[in-house]
XYZ file of C-alpha atoms in Angstrom:
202
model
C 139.141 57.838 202.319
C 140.797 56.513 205.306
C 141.757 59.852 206.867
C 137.919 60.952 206.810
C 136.603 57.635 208.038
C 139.252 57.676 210.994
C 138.117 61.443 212.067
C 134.469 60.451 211.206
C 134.951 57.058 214.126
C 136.434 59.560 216.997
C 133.829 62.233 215.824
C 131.319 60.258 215.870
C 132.047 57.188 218.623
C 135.051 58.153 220.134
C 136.778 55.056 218.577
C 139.903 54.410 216.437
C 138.801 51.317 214.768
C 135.549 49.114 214.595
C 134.796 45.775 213.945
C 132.707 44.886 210.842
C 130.012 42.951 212.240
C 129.434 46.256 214.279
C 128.243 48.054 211.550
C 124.522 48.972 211.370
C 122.804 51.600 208.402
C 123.005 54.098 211.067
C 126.776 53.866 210.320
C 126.663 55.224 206.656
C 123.413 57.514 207.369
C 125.846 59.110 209.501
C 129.159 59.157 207.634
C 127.273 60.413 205.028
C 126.081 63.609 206.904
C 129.278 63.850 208.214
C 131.044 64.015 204.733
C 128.423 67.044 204.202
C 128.135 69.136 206.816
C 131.531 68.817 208.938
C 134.244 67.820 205.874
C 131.993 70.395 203.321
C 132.577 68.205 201.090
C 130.691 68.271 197.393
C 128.181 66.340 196.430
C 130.098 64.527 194.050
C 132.592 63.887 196.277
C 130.013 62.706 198.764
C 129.023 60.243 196.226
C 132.698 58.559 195.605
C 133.895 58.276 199.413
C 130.163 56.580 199.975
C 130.746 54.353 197.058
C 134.537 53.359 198.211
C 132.995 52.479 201.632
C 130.019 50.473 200.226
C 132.644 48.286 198.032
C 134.214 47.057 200.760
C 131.433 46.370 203.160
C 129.988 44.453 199.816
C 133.331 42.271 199.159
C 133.334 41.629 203.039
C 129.978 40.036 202.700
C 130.459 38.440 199.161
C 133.663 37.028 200.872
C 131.569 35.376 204.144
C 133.237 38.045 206.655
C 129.450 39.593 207.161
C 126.207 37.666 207.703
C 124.967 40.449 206.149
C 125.569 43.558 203.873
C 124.202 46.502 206.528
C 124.697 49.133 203.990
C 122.471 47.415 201.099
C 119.335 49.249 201.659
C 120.835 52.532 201.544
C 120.396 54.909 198.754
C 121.803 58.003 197.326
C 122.872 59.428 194.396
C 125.344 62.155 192.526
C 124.101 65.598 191.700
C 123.564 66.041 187.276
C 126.274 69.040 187.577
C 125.116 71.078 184.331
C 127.329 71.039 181.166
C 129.850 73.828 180.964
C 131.541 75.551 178.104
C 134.179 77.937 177.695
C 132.916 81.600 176.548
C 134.705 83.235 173.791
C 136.668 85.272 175.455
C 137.967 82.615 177.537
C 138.995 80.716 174.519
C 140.558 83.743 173.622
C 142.675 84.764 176.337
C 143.869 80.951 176.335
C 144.604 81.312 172.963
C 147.050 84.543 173.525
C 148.218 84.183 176.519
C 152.086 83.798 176.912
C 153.147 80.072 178.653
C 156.122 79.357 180.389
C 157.653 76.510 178.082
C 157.594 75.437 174.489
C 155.954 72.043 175.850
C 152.991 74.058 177.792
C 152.199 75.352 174.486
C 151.928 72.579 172.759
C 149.569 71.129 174.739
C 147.656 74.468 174.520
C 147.606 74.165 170.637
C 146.637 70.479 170.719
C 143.533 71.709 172.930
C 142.857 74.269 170.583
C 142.817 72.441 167.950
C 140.871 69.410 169.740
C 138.161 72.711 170.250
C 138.208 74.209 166.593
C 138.166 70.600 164.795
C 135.217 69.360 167.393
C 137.608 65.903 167.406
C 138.344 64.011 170.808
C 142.121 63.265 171.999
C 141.438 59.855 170.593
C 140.568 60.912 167.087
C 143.049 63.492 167.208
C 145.867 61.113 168.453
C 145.635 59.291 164.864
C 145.764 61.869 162.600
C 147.792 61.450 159.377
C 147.771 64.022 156.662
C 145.829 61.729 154.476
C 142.930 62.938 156.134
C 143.344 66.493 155.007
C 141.619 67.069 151.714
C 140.356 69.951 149.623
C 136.707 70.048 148.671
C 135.244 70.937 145.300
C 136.354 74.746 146.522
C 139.778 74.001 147.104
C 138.966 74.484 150.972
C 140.959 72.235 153.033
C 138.811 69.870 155.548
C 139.306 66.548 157.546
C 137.621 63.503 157.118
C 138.028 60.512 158.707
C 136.389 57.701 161.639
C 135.405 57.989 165.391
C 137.517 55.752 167.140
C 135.218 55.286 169.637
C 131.856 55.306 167.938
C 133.258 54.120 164.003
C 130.906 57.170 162.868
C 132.399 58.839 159.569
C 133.154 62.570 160.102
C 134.040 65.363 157.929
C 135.699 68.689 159.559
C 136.055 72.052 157.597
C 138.966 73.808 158.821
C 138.403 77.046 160.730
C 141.093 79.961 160.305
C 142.047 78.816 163.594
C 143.445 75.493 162.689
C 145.059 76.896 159.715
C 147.174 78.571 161.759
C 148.109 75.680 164.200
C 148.834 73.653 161.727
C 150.758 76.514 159.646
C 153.003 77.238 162.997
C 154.137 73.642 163.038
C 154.935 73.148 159.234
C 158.336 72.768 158.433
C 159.417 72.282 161.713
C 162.079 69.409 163.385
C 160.455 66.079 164.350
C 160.337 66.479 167.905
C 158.084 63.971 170.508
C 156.680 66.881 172.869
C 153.732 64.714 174.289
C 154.481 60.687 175.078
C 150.983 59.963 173.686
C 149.733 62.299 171.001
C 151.303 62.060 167.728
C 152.883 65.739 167.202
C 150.665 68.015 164.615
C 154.493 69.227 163.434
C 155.497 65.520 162.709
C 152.054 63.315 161.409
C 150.253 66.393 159.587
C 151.567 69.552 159.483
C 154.452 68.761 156.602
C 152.298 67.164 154.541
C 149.326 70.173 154.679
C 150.003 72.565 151.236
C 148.107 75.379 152.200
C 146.390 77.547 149.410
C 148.097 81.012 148.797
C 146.561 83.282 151.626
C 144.618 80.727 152.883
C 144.546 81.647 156.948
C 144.196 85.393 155.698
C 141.014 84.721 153.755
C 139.691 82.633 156.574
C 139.067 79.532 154.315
């Protein structure tokens, strides 16, 4: 923020500094088409280096260093950028693509698995193998609470995370992520997967 507003003062004024009770709506009007059109920046971007600036003009005049706040009337807003999703053959080539290191694919297969399940890293982070339950089909699924919302939710498992948690069962405790609880350790073990279960796609 600092760099830009430096390069924006000798752009704009020919100054390295300038005093507080110099600045006038013309200043931000101005910094803000400068963040456009000479840095390119995005709109988003836009948005967060005019927000930084307006914080501190704000404290300066909440804190009696400004008889007034100059930038108060100004208004402008951040772009709705549209909801993305991966395709399926994104998903797929993430899904088969070789990484470089046992702990880059674990983080892979705790994406995946975030993906197939529909659970966020929060949900998934406190996972324990009680949740896993066959229904009246002897399919395995997951049931449990939003952490963030308290909402009950029940998951049937895709052939997908069949195999996740089939390629972690049996395998060493081992703490690959500092945060997430590892799918080998808190559920994997404790899954007993139905003969042929990933090949019949239950």
């Amino acid at each position: 923020m600092l760099g830009h507003l430096r390069a924006f003062l000798k752009h704009e004024y020919n100054l390295h500094d300038i005093a507080l009770l110099e600045l006038e709506q013309s200043f931000i009007e101005q910094y803000h088409v400068y963040l456009k059109t000479v840095c390119h920046l995005k709109a988003g971007s836009v948005c967060r280096y005019m927000d930084r600036r307006n914080n501190v003009v704000k404290i300066s005049f909440d804190n009696g260093l400004m008889p007034r706040n100059s930038f108060a009337l100004y208004r402008y807003s951040a772009p709705t950028e549209p909801r993305t999703f991966l395709s399926e053959e994104v998903l797929r080539i993430f899904q088969t693509s070789r990484l470089k290191s046992a702990k880059h694919e674990y983080h892979r297969d705790l994406s995946l698995f975030s993906c197939f399940t529909e659970i966020c890293y929060k949900d998934m982070r406190y996972l324990t193998c009680e949740q896993i339950i066959p229904d009246t089909k002897g399919h395995l699924q997951m049931h449990g609470n939003r952490c963030k919302t308290g909402g009950e939710y029940m998951v049937k498992f895709l052939p997908a995370d069949l195999r996740l948690l089939e390629k972690y069962r049996g395998t060493a405790p081992r703490r690959l992520h500092s945060i997430c609880r590892d799918l080998a350790v808190s559920i994997a073990p404790c899954v007993v997967l139905p003969n042929n279960a990933v090949s019949h796609g239950i």
